Amino acid sequence: VQDVVRSAGRQPKERLRSAAIVARALAIVDAEGVDGLTIRRLAQDFAVSPMALYWHFKDKAQLLDGIADRVLEEVDLRREASDEAVSWLTELRGVLEALVAAVRPHPAVATLLPSRVLTSEPGLLLAERTLALLARGGFAADRAAELGTYLIEAVVALVSAEPGRDLPAGGEAREDAARVKRASLLALSPRRFPAITAAADALAECASPDAYHALGIDMLIAGVEGIASRTSTNSKPVRR
Amino acid sequence: VQDVVRSAGRQPKERLRSAAIVARALAIVDAEGVDGLTIRRLAQDFAVSPMALYWHFKDKAQLLDGIADRVLEEVDLRREASDEAVSWLTELRGVLEALVAAVRPHPAVATLLPSRVLTSEPGLLLAERTLALLARGGFAADRAAELGTYLIEAVVALVSAEPGRDLPAGGEAREDAARVKRASLLALSPRRFPAITAAADALAECASPDAYHALGIDMLIAGVEGIASRTSTNSKPVRR
DNA sequence: ACCTGAACACCGTTCAAGT
DNA sequence: ACCTGAACACCGTTCAAGT
């Protein structure tokens, strides 16, 4: 958390340059995954020596921090913030949807987020909102902490787990890969794996990513609602 | 999936040897994380040249496959298997609990699992059971596929997200790290982050990991129950 | 069948030096 | 303040060769 202010003392021009480096690094991760990002490759894109980057970032971990920050900053928490007319559960759904919306354009970044939610400024803002809403829903502070941090990770996992997310990006190559994946599932014994072979299409590729993410959010919200009514510490009726 | 049978044609003695390599690799991952596992390090533990391992495994990815397989094999699916007297939801809970029980001793392996659930034999068995139970609960095959694969990943994320899971293993070193983490959260402004500062203890370290995991499973099962009653394709009442 | 040695093409990072 | 060059200690992996 001491690193929350890690870019606080920089000059405007310098911050811009650091921001440009992060932007380029994020583009590389989007295109080729986290493993595709190397200091040397990134330096090459700027036609600069690899060591030049070490003036802007202490090490690679700090560069990855910057990428995670950038994505978490895109989580729009302004929607219905503290609107007392809206139920806490509806507001929570809005927060989770905002997180999905921010991460979906950068699925490869998902793996970077869990360890950084409680150490980056925008991650802390997201966690604070989530915990506060759960407290409003009647969860004790420690239960809200456990449930809230998990909810955030579960939403990140929702993006990572989208069927077909591991397929290549492009048009024809993606179709080919999807077909191969589908065929490999259909090659399984329908006697041993009836459910999987029956759902090979849906497992290989997402017919509607929007519907998939909506299903996941619905499930998580229903889950919170379910245990809230069981475990709430106060007895005031839950607002709908 | 063609790799499901990747170790089928081996001799007993050879399989044993491969199994010993995987066992040692898993121990390294448990102790030092996935990044701590290198071919050269592993070879050193066997007092053998790094290249010796390449006779047993095509490449590092296949070694990681073996580690993932090993953990997924520990998922005990025999409990109440297809017991018609038990509701599908109770059985689903049992499956998710079995997955938690298998992964908890190897939290660092969690990151290896998502991409391998539908490509490893024990992962496919787990997915098949999950999808079949959801179908029994009234979900259409494609919805069951989306929800089921996500549920598995959500449970894996539950283990990864355990508060304090990133702390060092040992006794005193762990206490020190937990105290630092707690202090860094308490250093935040209580005006801006009231919920986080109030729950610093629970966020830094899990008071009761058992209770944490139970909460997560309760939430997921409640979520499935909640959307099942809304979206089920058949109208027969859900068995309790 | 099983293992070795040398070599290749990479990594992140340190350190001293430049401007 | 910002960047470079050389070097270090690592990687995974190929390939030809040993037994």
Short mmCIF file of C-alpha atoms (C1' of nucleotides) in Angstrom, two decimals:
data_model
loop_
_atom_site.label_atom_id
_atom_site.label_comp_id
_atom_site.label_asym_id
_atom_site.label_seq_id
_atom_site.Cartn_x
_atom_site.Cartn_y
_atom_site.Cartn_z
CA VAL A 1 0.00 0.00 0.00
CA GLN A 2 2.98 2.24 0.53
CA ASP A 3 3.28 2.02 -3.25
CA VAL A 4 -0.09 3.63 -3.77
CA VAL A 5 1.72 6.91 -4.06
CA ARG A 6 4.48 5.47 -6.17
CA SER A 7 3.98 7.88 -9.06
CA ALA A 8 3.05 10.91 -6.99
CA GLY A 9 6.24 13.00 -7.15
CA ARG A 10 6.77 12.89 -10.91
CA GLN A 11 6.82 15.79 -13.32
CA PRO A 12 4.00 16.19 -15.86
CA LYS A 13 6.15 15.36 -18.89
CA GLU A 14 7.63 12.39 -17.12
CA ARG A 15 4.26 11.08 -16.04
CA LEU A 16 3.15 11.31 -19.63
CA ARG A 17 6.11 9.25 -20.69
CA SER A 18 5.46 6.64 -18.02
CA ALA A 19 1.85 6.58 -19.11
CA ALA A 20 2.94 6.00 -22.69
CA ILE A 21 5.10 3.09 -21.61
CA VAL A 22 2.24 1.53 -19.68
CA ALA A 23 -0.09 2.04 -22.60
CA ARG A 24 2.29 0.28 -24.96
CA ALA A 25 2.89 -2.51 -22.43
CA LEU A 26 -0.87 -2.99 -22.07
CA ALA A 27 -1.21 -3.22 -25.85
CA ILE A 28 1.45 -5.93 -25.94
CA VAL A 29 -0.26 -7.89 -23.17
CA ASP A 30 -3.60 -7.58 -24.97
CA ALA A 31 -2.06 -8.86 -28.18
CA GLU A 32 0.26 -11.55 -26.93
CA GLY A 33 -0.51 -12.25 -23.29
CA VAL A 34 1.46 -11.47 -20.17
CA ASP A 35 4.28 -13.80 -21.22
CA GLY A 36 4.65 -11.85 -24.44
CA LEU A 37 5.62 -8.73 -22.54
CA THR A 38 9.36 -8.45 -22.01
CA ILE A 39 11.42 -5.44 -21.08
CA ARG A 40 13.55 -5.92 -24.18
CA ARG A 41 10.54 -6.16 -26.49
CA LEU A 42 8.95 -3.10 -24.94
CA ALA A 43 12.19 -1.13 -25.29
CA GLN A 44 12.41 -2.12 -28.93
CA ASP A 45 8.94 -0.66 -29.56
CA PHE A 46 10.25 2.67 -28.31
CA ALA A 47 13.56 2.28 -30.22
CA VAL A 48 15.36 2.63 -26.93
CA SER A 49 17.79 0.55 -24.88
CA PRO A 50 16.16 -1.92 -22.46
CA MET A 51 17.87 -0.12 -19.59
CA ALA A 52 16.10 3.12 -20.46
CA LEU A 53 12.90 1.68 -19.00
CA TYR A 54 14.56 1.19 -15.65
CA TRP A 55 14.65 4.89 -15.13
CA HIS A 56 10.83 4.98 -15.31
CA PHE A 57 10.12 1.74 -13.47
CA LYS A 58 12.01 0.14 -10.65
CA ASP A 59 11.53 -3.33 -12.09
CA LYS A 60 9.15 -5.38 -14.16
CA ALA A 61 6.77 -5.91 -11.25
CA GLN A 62 6.25 -2.17 -11.03
CA LEU A 63 5.50 -2.05 -14.73
CA LEU A 64 2.88 -4.76 -14.23
CA ASP A 65 1.50 -2.73 -11.32
CA GLY A 66 1.05 0.13 -13.76
CA ILE A 67 -0.84 -2.07 -16.20
CA ALA A 68 -3.14 -3.37 -13.46
CA ASP A 69 -3.73 0.18 -12.24
CA ARG A 70 -4.63 1.31 -15.71
CA VAL A 71 -7.29 -1.37 -16.11
CA LEU A 72 -8.70 -0.87 -12.61
CA GLU A 73 -8.93 2.85 -13.26
CA GLU A 74 -11.41 2.08 -16.00
CA VAL A 75 -13.87 0.65 -13.47
CA ASP A 76 -16.62 3.25 -13.44
CA LEU A 77 -17.75 3.64 -9.84
CA ARG A 78 -19.65 6.86 -10.42
CA ARG A 79 -22.83 5.14 -11.48
CA GLU A 80 -25.46 5.36 -8.79
CA ALA A 81 -22.80 6.00 -6.15
CA SER A 82 -24.37 6.13 -2.72
CA ASP A 83 -27.78 6.70 -4.22
CA GLU A 84 -29.93 6.00 -1.23
CA ALA A 85 -32.96 5.30 -3.39
CA VAL A 86 -31.30 2.19 -4.84
CA SER A 87 -31.01 -1.06 -2.89
CA TRP A 88 -27.55 -2.15 -1.84
CA LEU A 89 -27.91 -5.30 -3.92
CA THR A 90 -28.71 -3.38 -7.08
CA GLU A 91 -25.82 -1.08 -6.41
CA LEU A 92 -23.52 -4.06 -5.86
CA ARG A 93 -24.62 -5.47 -9.16
CA GLY A 94 -23.70 -2.18 -10.78
CA VAL A 95 -20.21 -2.34 -9.28
CA LEU A 96 -19.63 -5.90 -10.45
CA GLU A 97 -20.91 -5.03 -13.91
CA ALA A 98 -18.58 -2.05 -14.03
CA LEU A 99 -15.67 -4.35 -13.17
CA VAL A 100 -16.64 -6.79 -15.91
CA ALA A 101 -16.90 -3.92 -18.37
CA ALA A 102 -13.42 -2.71 -17.46
CA VAL A 103 -11.69 -6.10 -17.61
CA ARG A 104 -13.40 -7.58 -20.67
CA PRO A 105 -11.35 -5.54 -23.15
CA HIS A 106 -8.16 -6.83 -21.47
CA PRO A 107 -8.77 -10.46 -20.52
CA ALA A 108 -5.05 -11.28 -20.40
CA VAL A 109 -4.61 -8.69 -17.64
CA ALA A 110 -7.01 -10.63 -15.39
CA THR A 111 -4.22 -12.74 -13.92
CA LEU A 112 -2.45 -9.57 -12.75
CA LEU A 113 -5.39 -8.18 -10.83
CA PRO A 114 -6.03 -10.41 -7.80
CA SER A 115 -2.73 -9.68 -6.09
CA ARG A 116 -3.08 -5.97 -6.76
CA VAL A 117 -6.64 -5.12 -5.76
CA LEU A 118 -5.67 -4.22 -2.19
CA THR A 119 -2.40 -2.49 -3.15
CA SER A 120 -3.43 -0.17 -5.96
CA GLU A 121 -5.38 3.03 -5.52
CA PRO A 122 -8.21 2.22 -7.95
CA GLY A 123 -8.35 -1.34 -6.63
CA LEU A 124 -8.77 -0.06 -3.10
CA LEU A 125 -11.58 2.23 -4.21
CA LEU A 126 -13.33 -0.74 -5.79
CA ALA A 127 -12.84 -2.88 -2.68
CA GLU A 128 -14.03 -0.09 -0.41
CA ARG A 129 -17.25 0.33 -2.37
CA THR A 130 -17.85 -3.42 -2.38
CA LEU A 131 -17.25 -3.82 1.35
CA ALA A 132 -19.38 -0.80 2.19
CA LEU A 133 -22.29 -2.16 0.18
CA LEU A 134 -22.04 -5.55 1.86
CA ALA A 135 -22.02 -3.84 5.25
CA ARG A 136 -25.16 -1.98 4.20
CA GLY A 137 -26.61 -5.38 3.37
CA GLY A 138 -26.09 -6.52 6.94
CA PHE A 139 -22.80 -8.38 6.77
CA ALA A 140 -20.41 -7.98 9.68
CA ALA A 141 -17.19 -6.19 8.78
CA ASP A 142 -15.03 -9.32 8.68
CA ARG A 143 -17.57 -11.35 6.70
CA ALA A 144 -17.96 -8.43 4.30
CA ALA A 145 -14.18 -8.38 3.89
CA GLU A 146 -13.97 -12.08 3.04
CA LEU A 147 -17.00 -12.05 0.79
CA GLY A 148 -16.16 -8.74 -0.88
CA THR A 149 -12.59 -9.55 -1.85
CA TYR A 150 -13.74 -12.91 -3.11
CA LEU A 151 -16.53 -11.37 -5.15
CA ILE A 152 -14.02 -9.18 -6.92
CA GLU A 153 -11.82 -12.14 -7.72
CA ALA A 154 -14.82 -14.18 -8.81
CA VAL A 155 -15.78 -11.46 -11.29
CA VAL A 156 -12.22 -11.35 -12.63
CA ALA A 157 -12.36 -15.13 -12.99
CA LEU A 158 -15.66 -14.76 -14.85
CA VAL A 159 -13.85 -12.83 -17.57
CA SER A 160 -10.93 -15.27 -17.64
CA ALA A 161 -13.22 -18.27 -17.83
CA GLU A 162 -15.23 -17.12 -20.82
CA PRO A 163 -15.44 -20.17 -23.10
CA GLY A 164 -13.21 -19.64 -26.10
CA ARG A 165 -11.19 -16.93 -24.40
CA ASP A 166 -8.06 -18.99 -24.96
CA LEU A 167 -8.60 -19.06 -28.72
CA PRO A 168 -6.51 -16.82 -31.00
CA ALA A 169 -7.95 -13.38 -31.70
CA GLY A 170 -8.12 -13.16 -35.49
CA GLY A 171 -11.04 -14.22 -37.67
CA GLU A 172 -10.12 -17.31 -39.67
CA ALA A 173 -7.44 -18.60 -37.29
CA ARG A 174 -9.97 -18.34 -34.49
CA GLU A 175 -12.59 -20.26 -36.39
CA ASP A 176 -10.08 -23.01 -37.11
CA ALA A 177 -9.02 -23.24 -33.48
CA ALA A 178 -12.62 -23.28 -32.29
CA ARG A 179 -13.42 -26.10 -34.69
CA VAL A 180 -10.46 -28.13 -33.47
CA LYS A 181 -11.41 -27.58 -29.85
CA ARG A 182 -15.00 -28.55 -30.52
CA ALA A 183 -13.89 -31.68 -32.37
CA SER A 184 -11.60 -32.73 -29.54
CA LEU A 185 -14.51 -32.53 -27.10
CA LEU A 186 -16.75 -34.44 -29.50
CA ALA A 187 -14.06 -37.11 -29.74
CA LEU A 188 -14.75 -38.02 -26.12
CA SER A 189 -16.88 -41.02 -25.35
CA PRO A 190 -20.53 -39.90 -25.18
CA ARG A 191 -21.12 -42.75 -22.78
CA ARG A 192 -18.57 -41.51 -20.26
CA PHE A 193 -19.05 -37.80 -20.99
CA PRO A 194 -22.68 -37.31 -22.05
CA ALA A 195 -23.04 -33.78 -20.72
CA ILE A 196 -19.74 -32.55 -22.15
CA THR A 197 -20.25 -33.99 -25.60
CA ALA A 198 -23.79 -32.62 -25.63
CA ALA A 199 -22.50 -29.14 -24.84
CA ALA A 200 -19.34 -29.19 -26.98
CA ASP A 201 -20.39 -26.08 -28.90
CA ALA A 202 -20.96 -24.00 -25.79
CA LEU A 203 -17.74 -25.26 -24.19
CA ALA A 204 -15.59 -24.50 -27.23
CA GLU A 205 -16.78 -20.98 -27.82
CA CYS A 206 -19.22 -18.55 -26.28
CA ALA A 207 -22.28 -18.07 -28.49
CA SER A 208 -23.08 -14.81 -26.68
CA PRO A 209 -20.39 -13.40 -24.38
CA ASP A 210 -22.87 -10.82 -23.12
CA ALA A 211 -25.30 -13.54 -22.06
CA TYR A 212 -22.48 -15.51 -20.46
CA HIS A 213 -21.31 -12.59 -18.35
CA ALA A 214 -24.87 -11.72 -17.41
CA LEU A 215 -25.43 -15.29 -16.24
CA GLY A 216 -22.32 -15.14 -14.08
CA ILE A 217 -23.26 -11.82 -12.50
CA ASP A 218 -26.82 -13.04 -11.92
CA MET A 219 -25.45 -16.09 -10.15
CA LEU A 220 -23.09 -14.10 -7.93
CA ILE A 221 -25.74 -11.54 -7.00
CA ALA A 222 -28.27 -14.28 -6.28
CA GLY A 223 -25.65 -15.92 -4.10
CA VAL A 224 -25.01 -12.77 -2.09
CA GLU A 225 -28.74 -12.24 -1.72
CA GLY A 226 -29.18 -15.82 -0.58
CA ILE A 227 -26.62 -15.74 2.18
CA ALA A 228 -27.46 -12.17 3.19
CA SER A 229 -30.96 -13.19 4.21
CA ARG A 230 -29.46 -16.06 6.20
CA THR A 231 -26.54 -14.41 7.92
CA SER A 232 -27.39 -10.74 8.28
CA THR A 233 -26.48 -9.34 11.67
CA ASN A 234 -29.27 -6.80 11.82
CA SER A 235 -32.93 -7.65 11.41
CA LYS A 236 -34.11 -4.67 9.41
CA PRO A 237 -35.78 -5.83 6.21
CA VAL A 238 -33.65 -5.72 3.08
CA ARG A 239 -34.69 -3.01 0.69
CA ARG A 240 -35.59 -4.08 -2.81
CA VAL B 1 -7.98 -33.55 -25.32
CA GLN B 2 -5.87 -35.72 -27.59
CA ASP B 3 -3.40 -35.41 -24.74
CA VAL B 4 -5.75 -37.08 -22.29
CA VAL B 5 -4.07 -40.34 -23.18
CA ARG B 6 -0.62 -38.81 -23.19
CA SER B 7 0.75 -41.21 -20.59
CA ALA B 8 -1.15 -44.28 -21.70
CA GLY B 9 1.51 -46.31 -23.49
CA ARG B 10 4.24 -46.12 -20.84
CA GLN B 11 5.81 -48.97 -18.93
CA PRO B 12 5.16 -49.37 -15.19
CA LYS B 13 8.68 -48.49 -14.13
CA GLU B 14 8.73 -45.51 -16.45
CA ARG B 15 5.39 -44.27 -15.20
CA LEU B 16 6.69 -44.49 -11.70
CA ARG B 17 9.66 -42.41 -12.64
CA SER B 18 7.48 -39.81 -14.36
CA ALA B 19 5.26 -39.83 -11.33
CA ALA B 20 8.27 -39.18 -9.11
CA ILE B 21 9.26 -36.21 -11.25
CA VAL B 22 5.76 -34.76 -11.05
CA ALA B 23 5.69 -35.31 -7.30
CA ARG B 24 8.95 -33.43 -6.85
CA ALA B 25 7.81 -30.68 -9.21
CA LEU B 26 4.59 -30.30 -7.23
CA ALA B 27 6.58 -30.04 -4.00
CA ILE B 28 8.69 -27.25 -5.51
CA VAL B 29 5.58 -25.39 -6.67
CA ASP B 30 4.03 -25.77 -3.22
CA ALA B 31 7.15 -24.40 -1.57
CA GLU B 32 8.18 -21.66 -3.97
CA GLY B 33 5.33 -21.04 -6.39
CA VAL B 34 5.03 -21.77 -10.08
CA ASP B 35 7.84 -19.36 -10.92
CA GLY B 36 10.14 -21.25 -8.59
CA LEU B 37 9.86 -24.35 -10.71
CA THR B 38 12.52 -24.53 -13.41
CA ILE B 39 13.70 -27.49 -15.42
CA ARG B 40 17.24 -26.91 -14.23
CA ARG B 41 16.25 -26.73 -10.58
CA LEU B 42 14.15 -29.87 -10.85
CA ALA B 43 17.00 -31.74 -12.56
CA GLN B 44 19.33 -30.68 -9.77
CA ASP B 45 17.00 -32.24 -7.19
CA PHE B 46 17.41 -35.55 -9.03
CA ALA B 47 21.17 -35.03 -9.50
CA VAL B 48 20.63 -35.35 -13.21
CA SER B 49 21.26 -33.22 -16.28
CA PRO B 50 18.42 -30.85 -17.20
CA MET B 51 18.09 -32.61 -20.52
CA ALA B 52 17.31 -35.89 -18.81
CA LEU B 53 13.84 -34.57 -18.03
CA TYR B 54 13.12 -34.08 -21.70
CA TRP B 55 13.00 -37.79 -22.19
CA HIS B 56 10.07 -37.96 -19.76
CA PHE B 57 8.29 -34.79 -20.76
CA LYS B 58 8.03 -33.16 -24.16
CA ASP B 59 8.40 -29.70 -22.67
CA LYS B 60 7.71 -27.70 -19.55
CA ALA B 61 4.04 -27.26 -20.42
CA GLN B 62 3.61 -31.03 -20.32
CA LEU B 63 5.26 -31.14 -16.92
CA LEU B 64 2.80 -28.51 -15.71
CA ASP B 65 -0.01 -30.60 -17.22
CA GLY B 66 1.19 -33.45 -15.05
CA ILE B 67 1.10 -31.28 -11.94
CA ALA B 68 -2.42 -30.09 -12.70
CA ASP B 69 -3.54 -33.67 -13.36
CA ARG B 70 -2.12 -34.79 -10.07
CA VAL B 71 -4.08 -32.20 -8.11
CA LEU B 72 -7.30 -32.77 -10.05
CA GLU B 73 -6.98 -36.51 -9.44
CA GLU B 74 -7.32 -35.76 -5.74
CA VAL B 75 -10.84 -34.45 -6.25
CA ASP B 76 -12.97 -37.12 -4.65
CA LEU B 77 -16.04 -37.58 -6.83
CA ARG B 78 -17.11 -40.86 -5.27
CA ARG B 79 -19.04 -39.24 -2.45
CA GLU B 80 -22.76 -39.58 -3.01
CA ALA B 81 -22.21 -40.16 -6.72
CA SER B 82 -25.53 -40.30 -8.52
CA ASP B 83 -27.33 -40.97 -5.28
CA GLU B 84 -30.88 -40.33 -6.36
CA ALA B 85 -32.03 -39.75 -2.81
CA VAL B 86 -29.91 -36.59 -2.59
CA SER B 87 -30.96 -33.35 -4.28
CA TRP B 88 -28.84 -32.17 -7.22
CA LEU B 89 -27.98 -29.01 -5.29
CA THR B 90 -26.66 -30.93 -2.31
CA GLU B 91 -24.66 -33.14 -4.62
CA LEU B 92 -23.28 -30.10 -6.43
CA ARG B 93 -22.20 -28.69 -3.10
CA GLY B 94 -20.37 -31.93 -2.42
CA VAL B 95 -18.52 -31.69 -5.73
CA LEU B 96 -17.46 -28.10 -5.12
CA GLU B 97 -16.35 -28.97 -1.59
CA ALA B 98 -14.33 -31.88 -2.94
CA LEU B 99 -12.62 -29.50 -5.36
CA VAL B 100 -11.80 -27.07 -2.56
CA ALA B 101 -10.42 -29.92 -0.47
CA ALA B 102 -8.16 -31.03 -3.31
CA VAL B 103 -6.81 -27.59 -4.21
CA ARG B 104 -6.36 -26.12 -0.73
CA PRO B 105 -3.17 -28.08 0.00
CA HIS B 106 -1.70 -26.70 -3.26
CA PRO B 107 -2.89 -23.11 -3.62
CA ALA B 108 -0.02 -22.19 -5.95
CA VAL B 109 -1.25 -24.77 -8.45
CA ALA B 110 -4.58 -22.94 -8.76
CA THR B 111 -3.32 -20.76 -11.61
CA LEU B 112 -2.50 -23.88 -13.64
CA LEU B 113 -5.96 -25.39 -13.40
CA PRO B 114 -8.37 -23.19 -15.40
CA SER B 115 -6.76 -23.85 -18.77
CA ARG B 116 -6.52 -27.57 -18.07
CA VAL B 117 -9.93 -28.53 -16.71
CA LEU B 118 -11.30 -29.43 -20.15
CA THR B 119 -8.09 -31.06 -21.37
CA SER B 120 -7.11 -33.38 -18.54
CA GLU B 121 -8.82 -36.66 -17.75
CA PRO B 122 -9.64 -35.90 -14.10
CA GLY B 123 -10.66 -32.35 -15.03
CA LEU B 124 -13.10 -33.69 -17.60
CA LEU B 125 -14.59 -36.05 -15.03
CA LEU B 126 -15.10 -33.11 -12.69
CA ALA B 127 -16.67 -31.00 -15.44
CA GLU B 128 -18.90 -33.85 -16.55
CA ARG B 129 -20.27 -34.33 -13.05
CA THR B 130 -20.85 -30.62 -12.64
CA LEU B 131 -22.63 -30.23 -15.96
CA ALA B 132 -24.75 -33.32 -15.38
CA LEU B 133 -25.89 -32.04 -11.99
CA LEU B 134 -26.81 -28.66 -13.45
CA ALA B 135 -28.78 -30.40 -16.18
CA ARG B 136 -30.59 -32.33 -13.46
CA GLY B 137 -31.34 -28.96 -11.89
CA GLY B 138 -33.14 -27.83 -15.01
CA PHE B 139 -30.48 -25.89 -16.86
CA ALA B 140 -30.33 -26.24 -20.62
CA ALA B 141 -27.16 -27.94 -21.87
CA ASP B 142 -25.48 -24.74 -23.09
CA ARG B 143 -26.36 -22.78 -19.95
CA ALA B 144 -25.12 -25.67 -17.83
CA ALA B 145 -21.87 -25.61 -19.79
CA GLU B 146 -21.32 -21.90 -19.21
CA LEU B 147 -22.35 -21.99 -15.58
CA GLY B 148 -20.57 -25.26 -14.80
CA THR B 149 -17.18 -24.32 -16.18
CA TYR B 150 -17.43 -20.98 -14.45
CA LEU B 151 -18.37 -22.60 -11.14
CA ILE B 152 -15.23 -24.71 -11.28
CA GLU B 153 -13.08 -21.66 -11.95
CA ALA B 154 -14.87 -19.71 -9.23
CA VAL B 155 -14.05 -22.41 -6.70
CA VAL B 156 -10.42 -22.41 -7.80
CA ALA B 157 -10.42 -18.62 -7.39
CA LEU B 158 -11.89 -19.08 -3.92
CA VAL B 159 -8.75 -20.92 -2.87
CA SER B 160 -6.47 -18.38 -4.56
CA ALA B 161 -8.28 -15.47 -3.00
CA GLU B 162 -8.03 -16.64 0.60
CA PRO B 163 -6.90 -13.58 2.58
CA GLY B 164 -3.29 -14.01 3.62
CA ARG B 165 -2.65 -16.68 1.00
CA ASP B 166 0.14 -14.51 -0.43
CA LEU B 167 1.96 -14.43 2.90
CA PRO B 168 5.07 -16.58 3.45
CA ALA B 169 4.45 -20.05 4.83
CA GLY B 170 6.62 -20.22 7.97
CA GLY B 171 5.59 -19.24 11.46
CA GLU B 172 7.41 -16.11 12.52
CA ALA B 173 8.09 -14.80 9.02
CA ARG B 174 4.39 -15.15 8.31
CA GLU B 175 3.41 -13.26 11.43
CA ASP B 176 5.76 -10.45 10.50
CA ALA B 177 4.41 -10.22 6.97
CA ALA B 178 0.82 -10.29 8.21
CA ARG B 179 1.53 -7.46 10.63
CA VAL B 180 3.10 -5.35 7.88
CA LYS B 181 0.17 -5.97 5.58
CA ARG B 182 -2.31 -5.10 8.27
CA ALA B 183 -0.40 -1.95 9.10
CA SER B 184 -0.31 -0.85 5.48
CA LEU B 185 -4.09 -1.15 5.31
CA LEU B 186 -4.48 0.71 8.59
CA ALA B 187 -2.27 3.47 7.16
CA LEU B 188 -5.04 4.31 4.72
CA SER B 189 -7.30 7.26 5.42
CA PRO B 190 -10.27 6.03 7.48
CA ARG B 191 -12.28 8.85 5.93
CA ARG B 192 -11.74 7.63 2.39
CA PHE B 193 -11.58 3.92 3.24
CA PRO B 194 -13.80 3.34 6.28
CA ALA B 195 -14.78 -0.22 5.42
CA ILE B 196 -11.26 -1.34 4.54
CA THR B 197 -9.61 0.14 7.61
CA ALA B 198 -12.37 -1.34 9.76
CA ALA B 199 -11.73 -4.80 8.31
CA ALA B 200 -7.92 -4.64 8.11
CA ASP B 201 -7.50 -7.74 10.24
CA ALA B 202 -9.77 -9.89 8.09
CA LEU B 203 -8.21 -8.55 4.89
CA ALA B 204 -4.64 -9.22 5.99
CA GLU B 205 -5.14 -12.76 7.15
CA CYS B 206 -7.93 -15.29 7.38
CA ALA B 207 -9.02 -15.84 10.98
CA SER B 208 -10.64 -19.13 9.99
CA PRO B 209 -9.84 -20.49 6.52
CA ASP B 210 -12.51 -23.15 6.99
CA ALA B 211 -15.16 -20.51 7.64
CA TYR B 212 -13.93 -18.48 4.68
CA HIS B 213 -14.19 -21.38 2.26
CA ALA B 214 -17.58 -22.38 3.66
CA LEU B 215 -18.83 -18.84 3.11
CA GLY B 216 -17.67 -18.92 -0.51
CA ILE B 217 -19.28 -22.28 -1.21
CA ASP B 218 -22.49 -21.16 0.49
CA MET B 219 -22.56 -18.09 -1.72
CA LEU B 220 -21.98 -20.03 -4.94
CA ILE B 221 -24.56 -22.69 -4.10
CA ALA B 222 -27.09 -20.04 -3.11
CA GLY B 223 -26.38 -18.35 -6.42
CA VAL B 224 -26.99 -21.49 -8.44
CA GLU B 225 -30.16 -22.12 -6.47
CA GLY B 226 -31.31 -18.58 -7.06
CA ILE B 227 -30.94 -18.60 -10.81
CA ALA B 228 -32.14 -22.20 -11.15
CA SER B 229 -35.56 -21.29 -9.83
CA ARG B 230 -35.66 -18.41 -12.27
CA THR B 231 -34.33 -19.98 -15.44
CA SER B 232 -35.08 -23.69 -15.22
CA THR B 233 -36.39 -25.11 -18.47
CA ASN B 234 -38.67 -27.66 -16.88
CA SER B 235 -41.31 -26.85 -14.34
CA LYS B 236 -40.99 -29.80 -12.00
CA PRO B 237 -40.32 -28.63 -8.45
CA VAL B 238 -36.74 -28.65 -7.24
CA ARG B 239 -36.07 -31.44 -4.77
CA ARG B 240 -34.68 -30.39 -1.42
"C1'" DA C 1 15.76 -46.85 -23.56
"C1'" DC C 2 17.78 -43.42 -21.12
"C1'" DC C 3 21.07 -39.73 -20.28
"C1'" DT C 4 24.91 -36.09 -21.18
"C1'" DG C 5 27.46 -31.68 -22.99
"C1'" DA C 6 27.75 -28.02 -25.64
"C1'" DA C 7 25.43 -24.52 -27.70
"C1'" DC C 8 21.53 -21.19 -29.01
"C1'" DA C 9 18.40 -17.73 -28.32
"C1'" DC C 10 16.41 -15.73 -25.11
"C1'" DC C 11 15.33 -13.46 -20.08
"C1'" DG C 12 15.62 -9.52 -15.95
"C1'" DT C 13 18.83 -6.78 -13.82
"C1'" DT C 14 23.40 -4.42 -11.97
"C1'" DC C 15 26.81 -1.26 -12.61
"C1'" DA C 16 29.66 2.14 -14.47
"C1'" DA C 17 29.59 5.41 -17.79
"C1'" DG C 18 27.91 8.81 -20.87
"C1'" DT C 19 25.12 13.45 -22.13
"C1'" DA D 1 17.41 14.09 -15.63
"C1'" DC D 2 17.64 10.66 -18.85
"C1'" DC D 3 19.86 7.06 -21.54
"C1'" DT D 4 23.57 3.54 -23.19
"C1'" DG D 5 26.84 -0.74 -23.34
"C1'" DA D 6 28.78 -4.36 -21.43
"C1'" DA D 7 28.29 -7.93 -18.42
"C1'" DC D 8 26.06 -11.37 -15.07
"C1'" DA D 9 23.25 -14.93 -13.74
"C1'" DC D 10 19.75 -17.02 -15.17
"C1'" DC D 11 15.96 -19.39 -18.51
"C1'" DG D 12 13.81 -23.34 -21.99
"C1'" DT D 13 15.16 -26.00 -25.67
"C1'" DT D 14 17.74 -28.27 -29.93
"C1'" DC D 15 20.95 -31.28 -31.49
"C1'" DA D 16 24.42 -34.59 -31.79
"C1'" DA D 17 26.50 -37.80 -29.14
"C1'" DG D 18 27.14 -41.20 -25.67
"C1'" DT D 19 25.81 -45.94 -23.03
#
